[in-house]
Coordinates of C-alpha atoms and ligand atoms in Angstrom, one line a residue:
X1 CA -0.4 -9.8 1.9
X2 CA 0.7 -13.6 2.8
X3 CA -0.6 -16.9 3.8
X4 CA -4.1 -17.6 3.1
X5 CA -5.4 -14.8 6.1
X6 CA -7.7 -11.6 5.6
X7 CA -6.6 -8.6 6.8
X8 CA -9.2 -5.7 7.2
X9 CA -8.5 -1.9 8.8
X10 CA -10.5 0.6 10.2
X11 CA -9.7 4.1 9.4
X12 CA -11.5 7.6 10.7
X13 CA -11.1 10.8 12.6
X14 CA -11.2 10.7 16.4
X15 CA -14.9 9.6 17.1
X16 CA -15.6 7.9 13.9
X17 CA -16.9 4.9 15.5
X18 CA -14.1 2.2 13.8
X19 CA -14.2 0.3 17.7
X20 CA -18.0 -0.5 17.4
X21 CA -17.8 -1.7 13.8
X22 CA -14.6 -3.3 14.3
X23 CA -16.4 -5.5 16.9
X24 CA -19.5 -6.0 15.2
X25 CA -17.1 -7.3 11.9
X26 CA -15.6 -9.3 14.5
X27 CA -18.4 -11.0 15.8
X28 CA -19.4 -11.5 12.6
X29 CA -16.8 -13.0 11.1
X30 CA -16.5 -15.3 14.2
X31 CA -20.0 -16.7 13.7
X32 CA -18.8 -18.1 10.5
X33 CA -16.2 -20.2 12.2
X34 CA -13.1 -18.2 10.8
X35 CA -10.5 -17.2 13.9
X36 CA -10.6 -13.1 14.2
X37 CA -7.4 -11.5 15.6
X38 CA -8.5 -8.2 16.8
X39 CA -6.0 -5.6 17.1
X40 CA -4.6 -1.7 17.2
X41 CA -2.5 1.1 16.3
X42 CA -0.7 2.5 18.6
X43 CA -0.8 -0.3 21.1
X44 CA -1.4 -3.6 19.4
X45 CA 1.7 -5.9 21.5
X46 CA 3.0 -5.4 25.0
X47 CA 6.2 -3.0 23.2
X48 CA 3.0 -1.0 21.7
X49 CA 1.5 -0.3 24.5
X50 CA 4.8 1.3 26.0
X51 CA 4.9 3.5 22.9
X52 CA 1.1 4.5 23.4
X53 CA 1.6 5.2 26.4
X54 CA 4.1 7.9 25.0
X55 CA 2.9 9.0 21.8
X56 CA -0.8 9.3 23.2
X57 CA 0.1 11.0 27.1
X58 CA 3.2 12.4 27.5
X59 CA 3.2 15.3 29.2
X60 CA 6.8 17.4 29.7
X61 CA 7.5 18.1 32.9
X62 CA 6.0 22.0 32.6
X63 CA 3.1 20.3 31.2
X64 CA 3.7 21.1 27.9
X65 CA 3.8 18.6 25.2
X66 CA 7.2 18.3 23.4
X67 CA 7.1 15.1 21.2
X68 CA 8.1 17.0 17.9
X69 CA 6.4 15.6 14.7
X70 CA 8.8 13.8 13.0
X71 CA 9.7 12.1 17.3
X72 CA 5.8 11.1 16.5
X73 CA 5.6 10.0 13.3
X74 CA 9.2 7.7 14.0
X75 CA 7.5 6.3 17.2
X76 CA 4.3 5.4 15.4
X77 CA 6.3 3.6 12.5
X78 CA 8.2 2.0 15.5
X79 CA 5.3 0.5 17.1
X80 CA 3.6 -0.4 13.7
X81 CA 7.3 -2.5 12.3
X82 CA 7.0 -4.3 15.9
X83 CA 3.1 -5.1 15.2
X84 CA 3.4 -6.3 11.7
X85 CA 6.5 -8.5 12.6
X86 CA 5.3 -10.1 15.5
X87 CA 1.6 -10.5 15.3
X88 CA 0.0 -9.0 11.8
X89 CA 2.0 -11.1 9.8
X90 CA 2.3 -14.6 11.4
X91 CA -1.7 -14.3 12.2
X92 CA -2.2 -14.2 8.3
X93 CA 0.3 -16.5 7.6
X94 CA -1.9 -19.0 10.0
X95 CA -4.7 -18.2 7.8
X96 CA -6.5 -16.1 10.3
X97 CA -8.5 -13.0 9.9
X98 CA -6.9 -9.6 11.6
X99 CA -8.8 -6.7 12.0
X100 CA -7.4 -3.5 13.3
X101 CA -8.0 -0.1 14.3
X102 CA -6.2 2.5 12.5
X103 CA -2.7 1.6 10.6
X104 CA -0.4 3.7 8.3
X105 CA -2.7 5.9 6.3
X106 CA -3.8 7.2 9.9
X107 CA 0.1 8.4 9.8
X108 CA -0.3 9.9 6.7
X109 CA -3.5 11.8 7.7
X110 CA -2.1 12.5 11.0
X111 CA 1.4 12.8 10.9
X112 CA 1.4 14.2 7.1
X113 CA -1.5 16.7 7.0
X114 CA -2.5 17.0 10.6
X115 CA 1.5 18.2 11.8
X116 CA 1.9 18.9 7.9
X117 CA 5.2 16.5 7.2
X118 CA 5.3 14.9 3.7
X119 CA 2.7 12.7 3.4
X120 CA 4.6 10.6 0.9
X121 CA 7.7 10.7 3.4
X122 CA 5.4 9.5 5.9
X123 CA 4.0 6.7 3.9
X124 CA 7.4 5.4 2.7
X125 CA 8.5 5.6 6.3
X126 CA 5.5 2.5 7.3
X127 CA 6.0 1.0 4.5
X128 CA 9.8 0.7 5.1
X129 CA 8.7 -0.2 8.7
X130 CA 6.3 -3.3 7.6
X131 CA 8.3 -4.4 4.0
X132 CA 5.9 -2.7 2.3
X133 CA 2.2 -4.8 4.7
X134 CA -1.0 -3.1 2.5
X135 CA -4.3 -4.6 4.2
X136 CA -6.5 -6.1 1.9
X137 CA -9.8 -4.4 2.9
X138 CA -9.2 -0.9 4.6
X139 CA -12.5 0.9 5.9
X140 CA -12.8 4.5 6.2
X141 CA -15.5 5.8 8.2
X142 CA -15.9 9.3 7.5
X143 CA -16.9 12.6 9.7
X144 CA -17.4 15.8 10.2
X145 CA -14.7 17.0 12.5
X146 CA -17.2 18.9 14.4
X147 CA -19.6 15.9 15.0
X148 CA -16.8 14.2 15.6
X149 CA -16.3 16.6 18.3
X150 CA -19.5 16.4 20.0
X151 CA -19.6 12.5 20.0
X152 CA -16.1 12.8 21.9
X153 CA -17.3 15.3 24.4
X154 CA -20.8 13.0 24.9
X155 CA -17.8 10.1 26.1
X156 CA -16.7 12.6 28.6
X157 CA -12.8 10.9 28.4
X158 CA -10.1 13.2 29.2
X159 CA -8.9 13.7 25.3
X160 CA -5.2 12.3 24.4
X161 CA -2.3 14.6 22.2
X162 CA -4.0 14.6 18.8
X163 CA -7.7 14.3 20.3
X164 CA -6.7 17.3 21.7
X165 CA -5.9 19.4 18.8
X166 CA -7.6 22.4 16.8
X167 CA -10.6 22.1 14.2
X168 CA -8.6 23.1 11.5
X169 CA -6.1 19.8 12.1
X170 CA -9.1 17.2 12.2
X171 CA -10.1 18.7 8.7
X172 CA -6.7 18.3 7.5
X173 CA -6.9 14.6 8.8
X174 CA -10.7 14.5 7.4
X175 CA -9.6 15.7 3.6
X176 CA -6.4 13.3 3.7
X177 CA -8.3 10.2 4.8
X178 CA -11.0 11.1 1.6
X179 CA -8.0 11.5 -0.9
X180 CA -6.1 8.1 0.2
X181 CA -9.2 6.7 0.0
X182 CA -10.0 8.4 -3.6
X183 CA -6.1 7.6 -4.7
X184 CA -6.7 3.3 -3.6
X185 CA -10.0 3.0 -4.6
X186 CA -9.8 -1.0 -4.7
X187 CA -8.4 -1.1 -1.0
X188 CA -10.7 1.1 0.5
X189 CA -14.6 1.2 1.1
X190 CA -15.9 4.5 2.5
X191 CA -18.7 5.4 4.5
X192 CA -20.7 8.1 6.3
X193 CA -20.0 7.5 9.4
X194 CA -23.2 9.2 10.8
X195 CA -25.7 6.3 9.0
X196 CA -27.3 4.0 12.0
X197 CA -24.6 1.3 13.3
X198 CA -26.3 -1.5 11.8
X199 CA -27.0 0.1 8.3
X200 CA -22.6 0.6 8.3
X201 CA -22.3 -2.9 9.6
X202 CA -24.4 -4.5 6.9
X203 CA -22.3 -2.7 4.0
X204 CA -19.3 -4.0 6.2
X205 CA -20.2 -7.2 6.0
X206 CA -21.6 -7.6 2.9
X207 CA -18.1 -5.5 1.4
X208 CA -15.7 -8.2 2.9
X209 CA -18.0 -11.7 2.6
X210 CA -16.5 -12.1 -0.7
X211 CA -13.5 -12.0 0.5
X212 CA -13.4 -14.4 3.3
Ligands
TYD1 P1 -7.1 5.6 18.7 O1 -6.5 4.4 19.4 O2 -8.0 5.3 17.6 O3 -7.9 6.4 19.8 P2 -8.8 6.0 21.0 O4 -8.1 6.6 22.2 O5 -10.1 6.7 20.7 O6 -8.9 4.5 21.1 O7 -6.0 6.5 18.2 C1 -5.2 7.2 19.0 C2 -4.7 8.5 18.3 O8 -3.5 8.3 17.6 C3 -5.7 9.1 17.4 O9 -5.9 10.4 17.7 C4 -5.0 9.0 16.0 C5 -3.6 9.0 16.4 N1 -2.7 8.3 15.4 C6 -1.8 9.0 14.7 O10 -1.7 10.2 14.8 N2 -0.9 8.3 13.8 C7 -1.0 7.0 13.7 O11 -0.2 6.4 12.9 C8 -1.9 6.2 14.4 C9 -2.0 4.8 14.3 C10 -2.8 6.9 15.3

Protein backbone atom coordinates (compact mmCIF):
# COMPACT_ATOMS: atom_id res chain seq x y z
CA UNK A 1 0.00 0.00 0.00
CA UNK A 2 3.00 2.46 1.12
CA UNK A 3 6.45 2.52 2.45
CA UNK A 4 8.32 -0.61 2.18
CA UNK A 5 5.89 -2.54 5.06
CA UNK A 6 3.76 -5.88 4.56
CA UNK A 7 0.44 -5.84 5.50
CA UNK A 8 -1.43 -9.23 5.96
CA UNK A 9 -5.34 -9.76 7.24
CA UNK A 10 -7.13 -12.43 8.62
CA UNK A 11 -10.62 -13.00 7.50
CA UNK A 12 -13.42 -15.84 8.77
CA UNK A 13 -16.69 -16.34 10.38
CA UNK A 14 -16.92 -16.14 14.15
CA UNK A 15 -14.75 -19.21 15.28
CA UNK A 16 -12.62 -19.50 12.38
CA UNK A 17 -9.49 -19.48 14.29
CA UNK A 18 -7.81 -16.07 12.48
CA UNK A 19 -6.32 -15.19 16.45
CA UNK A 20 -4.32 -18.51 16.64
CA UNK A 21 -2.87 -18.12 13.15
CA UNK A 22 -2.47 -14.57 13.42
CA UNK A 23 -0.13 -15.34 16.30
CA UNK A 24 1.57 -18.14 15.02
CA UNK A 25 2.30 -15.66 11.58
CA UNK A 26 3.43 -13.34 14.12
CA UNK A 27 5.79 -15.32 15.81
CA UNK A 28 6.99 -16.30 12.80
CA UNK A 29 7.65 -13.42 11.07
CA UNK A 30 9.37 -12.13 14.30
CA UNK A 31 11.89 -14.94 14.29
CA UNK A 32 13.16 -13.57 11.13
CA UNK A 33 14.00 -10.34 12.65
CA UNK A 34 11.19 -8.23 10.78
CA UNK A 35 9.14 -5.91 13.50
CA UNK A 36 5.25 -7.42 13.54
CA UNK A 37 2.54 -4.89 14.48
CA UNK A 38 -0.33 -6.98 15.51
CA UNK A 39 -3.61 -5.52 15.44
CA UNK A 40 -7.72 -5.62 15.13
CA UNK A 41 -10.94 -4.68 13.76
CA UNK A 42 -13.14 -3.34 15.81
CA UNK A 43 -10.77 -2.23 18.51
CA UNK A 44 -7.28 -1.72 17.12
CA UNK A 45 -6.35 2.07 19.01
CA UNK A 46 -7.66 3.43 22.25
CA UNK A 47 -10.79 5.40 20.01
CA UNK A 48 -11.49 1.60 18.72
CA UNK A 49 -11.84 0.15 21.63
CA UNK A 50 -14.61 2.78 22.69
CA UNK A 51 -16.45 1.91 19.44
CA UNK A 52 -16.06 -1.97 20.19
CA UNK A 53 -17.26 -1.51 23.07
CA UNK A 54 -20.50 -0.28 21.25
CA UNK A 55 -20.76 -2.03 18.15
CA UNK A 56 -19.97 -5.42 19.92
CA UNK A 57 -22.23 -4.95 23.54
CA UNK A 58 -24.63 -2.49 23.51
CA UNK A 59 -27.51 -3.34 25.06
CA UNK A 60 -30.75 -0.75 25.05
CA UNK A 61 -31.91 -0.09 28.04
CA UNK A 62 -35.09 -2.86 27.60
CA UNK A 63 -32.36 -5.08 26.64
CA UNK A 64 -32.99 -5.07 23.34
CA UNK A 65 -30.32 -4.28 20.81
CA UNK A 66 -31.09 -1.15 18.61
CA UNK A 67 -27.80 -0.29 16.69
CA UNK A 68 -29.61 -0.20 13.22
CA UNK A 69 -27.41 -1.62 10.28
CA UNK A 70 -26.38 1.21 8.50
CA UNK A 71 -25.53 2.93 12.71
CA UNK A 72 -23.20 -0.48 12.43
CA UNK A 73 -21.75 -0.42 9.33
CA UNK A 74 -20.89 3.76 9.81
CA UNK A 75 -19.36 2.94 13.24
CA UNK A 76 -17.20 0.09 11.87
CA UNK A 77 -15.92 2.34 8.96
CA UNK A 78 -15.38 4.95 11.84
CA UNK A 79 -13.17 2.86 13.79
CA UNK A 80 -11.39 1.40 10.71
CA UNK A 81 -10.57 5.40 9.10
CA UNK A 82 -9.13 6.10 12.73
CA UNK A 83 -7.02 2.65 12.54
CA UNK A 84 -5.62 3.12 9.16
CA UNK A 85 -4.72 6.83 9.87
CA UNK A 86 -3.09 6.52 12.98
CA UNK A 87 -1.49 3.16 13.19
CA UNK A 88 -1.94 0.84 9.80
CA UNK A 89 -0.47 3.34 7.67
CA UNK A 90 2.52 4.95 9.53
CA UNK A 91 3.51 1.18 10.74
CA UNK A 92 4.03 0.34 6.88
CA UNK A 93 5.41 3.47 6.09
CA UNK A 94 8.18 2.47 8.90
CA UNK A 95 8.63 -0.63 6.93
CA UNK A 96 7.08 -2.84 9.41
CA UNK A 97 4.88 -5.87 9.05
CA UNK A 98 1.04 -5.35 10.30
CA UNK A 99 -1.08 -8.14 10.76
CA UNK A 100 -4.72 -7.83 11.63
CA UNK A 101 -7.73 -9.58 12.45
CA UNK A 102 -10.66 -8.87 10.36
CA UNK A 103 -10.75 -5.49 8.15
CA UNK A 104 -13.33 -4.25 5.44
CA UNK A 105 -14.35 -7.34 3.57
CA UNK A 106 -15.64 -8.49 7.17
CA UNK A 107 -18.05 -5.30 6.58
CA UNK A 108 -18.99 -6.43 3.44
CA UNK A 109 -19.73 -10.05 4.61
CA UNK A 110 -21.23 -8.69 7.77
CA UNK A 111 -22.73 -5.52 7.19
CA UNK A 112 -23.59 -6.30 3.32
CA UNK A 113 -24.97 -9.88 3.43
CA UNK A 114 -25.22 -10.63 7.06
CA UNK A 115 -27.83 -7.24 7.78
CA UNK A 116 -28.31 -7.45 3.78
CA UNK A 117 -27.13 -3.54 2.93
CA UNK A 118 -25.24 -3.18 -0.50
CA UNK A 119 -22.25 -4.84 -0.37
CA UNK A 120 -20.75 -2.51 -2.84
CA UNK A 121 -22.10 0.55 -0.71
CA UNK A 122 -20.49 -1.00 2.06
CA UNK A 123 -17.21 -1.53 0.40
CA UNK A 124 -17.04 2.07 -1.01
CA UNK A 125 -17.91 3.22 2.39
CA UNK A 126 -14.14 1.56 3.92
CA UNK A 127 -12.60 2.41 1.16
CA UNK A 128 -13.69 6.09 1.39
CA UNK A 129 -12.84 5.66 5.17
CA UNK A 130 -8.99 4.43 4.52
CA UNK A 131 -8.35 6.44 0.86
CA UNK A 132 -8.88 3.46 -0.68
CA UNK A 133 -5.94 0.86 2.23
CA UNK A 134 -6.17 -2.84 0.23
CA UNK A 135 -3.80 -5.27 2.36
CA UNK A 136 -1.43 -7.00 0.40
CA UNK A 137 -2.02 -10.54 1.63
CA UNK A 138 -5.67 -11.11 3.03
CA UNK A 139 -6.29 -14.77 4.54
CA UNK A 140 -9.60 -16.26 4.65
CA UNK A 141 -10.07 -19.07 6.82
CA UNK A 142 -13.18 -20.73 5.90
CA UNK A 143 -16.10 -22.67 8.03
CA UNK A 144 -18.93 -24.21 8.30
CA UNK A 145 -21.25 -21.98 10.20
CA UNK A 146 -22.41 -24.79 12.21
CA UNK A 147 -18.86 -25.92 13.34
CA UNK A 148 -18.24 -22.72 13.73
CA UNK A 149 -20.95 -22.84 16.17
CA UNK A 150 -19.75 -25.64 18.19
CA UNK A 151 -16.16 -24.34 18.51
CA UNK A 152 -17.80 -21.02 19.94
CA UNK A 153 -19.99 -22.89 22.45
CA UNK A 154 -16.67 -25.30 23.43
CA UNK A 155 -15.18 -21.38 24.52
CA UNK A 156 -18.10 -21.04 26.75
CA UNK A 157 -17.80 -16.83 26.24
CA UNK A 158 -20.99 -15.02 26.58
CA UNK A 159 -21.49 -14.42 22.53
CA UNK A 160 -21.32 -10.51 21.31
CA UNK A 161 -24.30 -8.76 18.71
CA UNK A 162 -23.33 -10.63 15.48
CA UNK A 163 -21.94 -13.85 17.40
CA UNK A 164 -25.24 -13.90 18.44
CA UNK A 165 -27.16 -14.13 15.40
CA UNK A 166 -29.17 -16.91 13.40
CA UNK A 167 -27.57 -19.78 11.14
CA UNK A 168 -28.88 -18.49 8.14
CA UNK A 169 -26.75 -14.93 8.71
CA UNK A 170 -23.31 -16.79 9.28
CA UNK A 171 -24.05 -18.52 5.88
CA UNK A 172 -24.73 -15.29 4.32
CA UNK A 173 -21.31 -14.08 5.86
CA UNK A 174 -19.75 -17.68 4.91
CA UNK A 175 -20.88 -17.34 0.91
CA UNK A 176 -19.72 -13.53 0.89
CA UNK A 177 -16.34 -14.18 2.38
CA UNK A 178 -15.98 -17.19 -0.55
CA UNK A 179 -17.00 -14.78 -3.42
CA UNK A 180 -14.60 -11.69 -2.32
CA UNK A 181 -12.22 -14.15 -2.06
CA UNK A 182 -13.18 -15.75 -5.63
CA UNK A 183 -13.66 -11.85 -7.14
CA UNK A 184 -9.56 -10.82 -5.67
CA UNK A 185 -8.08 -13.89 -6.25
CA UNK A 186 -4.34 -12.34 -6.14
CA UNK A 187 -5.12 -10.72 -2.57
CA UNK A 188 -6.59 -13.52 -1.01
CA UNK A 189 -5.43 -17.16 -0.04
CA UNK A 190 -8.19 -19.39 1.29
CA UNK A 191 -8.30 -22.18 3.52
CA UNK A 192 -10.28 -24.91 5.29
CA UNK A 193 -10.23 -23.73 8.36
CA UNK A 194 -10.87 -27.29 9.98
CA UNK A 195 -7.14 -28.75 8.61
CA UNK A 196 -4.75 -29.21 11.93
CA UNK A 197 -3.26 -25.62 13.11
CA UNK A 198 0.11 -26.34 11.98
CA UNK A 199 -0.86 -27.76 8.53
CA UNK A 200 -2.76 -23.89 7.97
CA UNK A 201 0.22 -22.29 9.53
CA UNK A 202 2.73 -23.88 7.12
CA UNK A 203 0.63 -22.73 3.96
CA UNK A 204 0.59 -19.37 5.90
CA UNK A 205 3.90 -19.06 6.00
CA UNK A 206 5.10 -20.44 3.08
CA UNK A 207 2.08 -18.05 1.15
CA UNK A 208 3.63 -14.76 2.58
CA UNK A 209 7.71 -15.65 2.69
CA UNK A 210 7.87 -14.38 -0.67
CA UNK A 211 6.59 -11.51 0.17
CA UNK A 212 8.55 -10.37 3.13
P1 LIG B 1 -13.78 -10.39 16.39
O1 LIG B 1 -12.97 -9.37 17.10
O2 LIG B 1 -13.12 -11.21 15.35
O3 LIG B 1 -14.45 -11.35 17.44
P2 LIG B 1 -13.87 -11.95 18.82
O4 LIG B 1 -14.79 -11.39 19.84
O5 LIG B 1 -14.04 -13.43 18.63
O6 LIG B 1 -12.45 -11.52 18.96
O7 LIG B 1 -14.99 -9.69 15.66
C1 LIG B 1 -16.02 -9.13 16.36
C2 LIG B 1 -17.30 -9.20 15.56
O8 LIG B 1 -17.45 -8.04 14.74
C3 LIG B 1 -17.43 -10.40 14.65
O9 LIG B 1 -18.66 -11.04 14.94
C4 LIG B 1 -17.49 -9.82 13.26
C5 LIG B 1 -17.96 -8.42 13.48
N1 LIG B 1 -17.51 -7.43 12.48
C6 LIG B 1 -18.43 -6.88 11.60
O10 LIG B 1 -19.62 -7.22 11.64
N2 LIG B 1 -18.02 -5.94 10.69
C7 LIG B 1 -16.73 -5.53 10.62
O11 LIG B 1 -16.39 -4.66 9.78
C8 LIG B 1 -15.77 -6.10 11.53
C9 LIG B 1 -14.35 -5.66 11.49
C10 LIG B 1 -16.21 -7.06 12.45
Amino acid sequence: MTGSGLWVTFEGGDGSGKTTQARLLQEWIESTGRTVVRTREPGGTEVGRTLRELVLHHRAADGTSDIGPRAEALLFAADRAHHVASLVRPALDRGEVVIQDRYLDSSVAYQGAGRVLDAREVRELSLWATDGALPDVTVLLDLDPSAARARLEADDKPFDRLEAQKDEFHARVREAFLALAAAEADRFLVLDATRPVDDLAADIRAHVAPRL
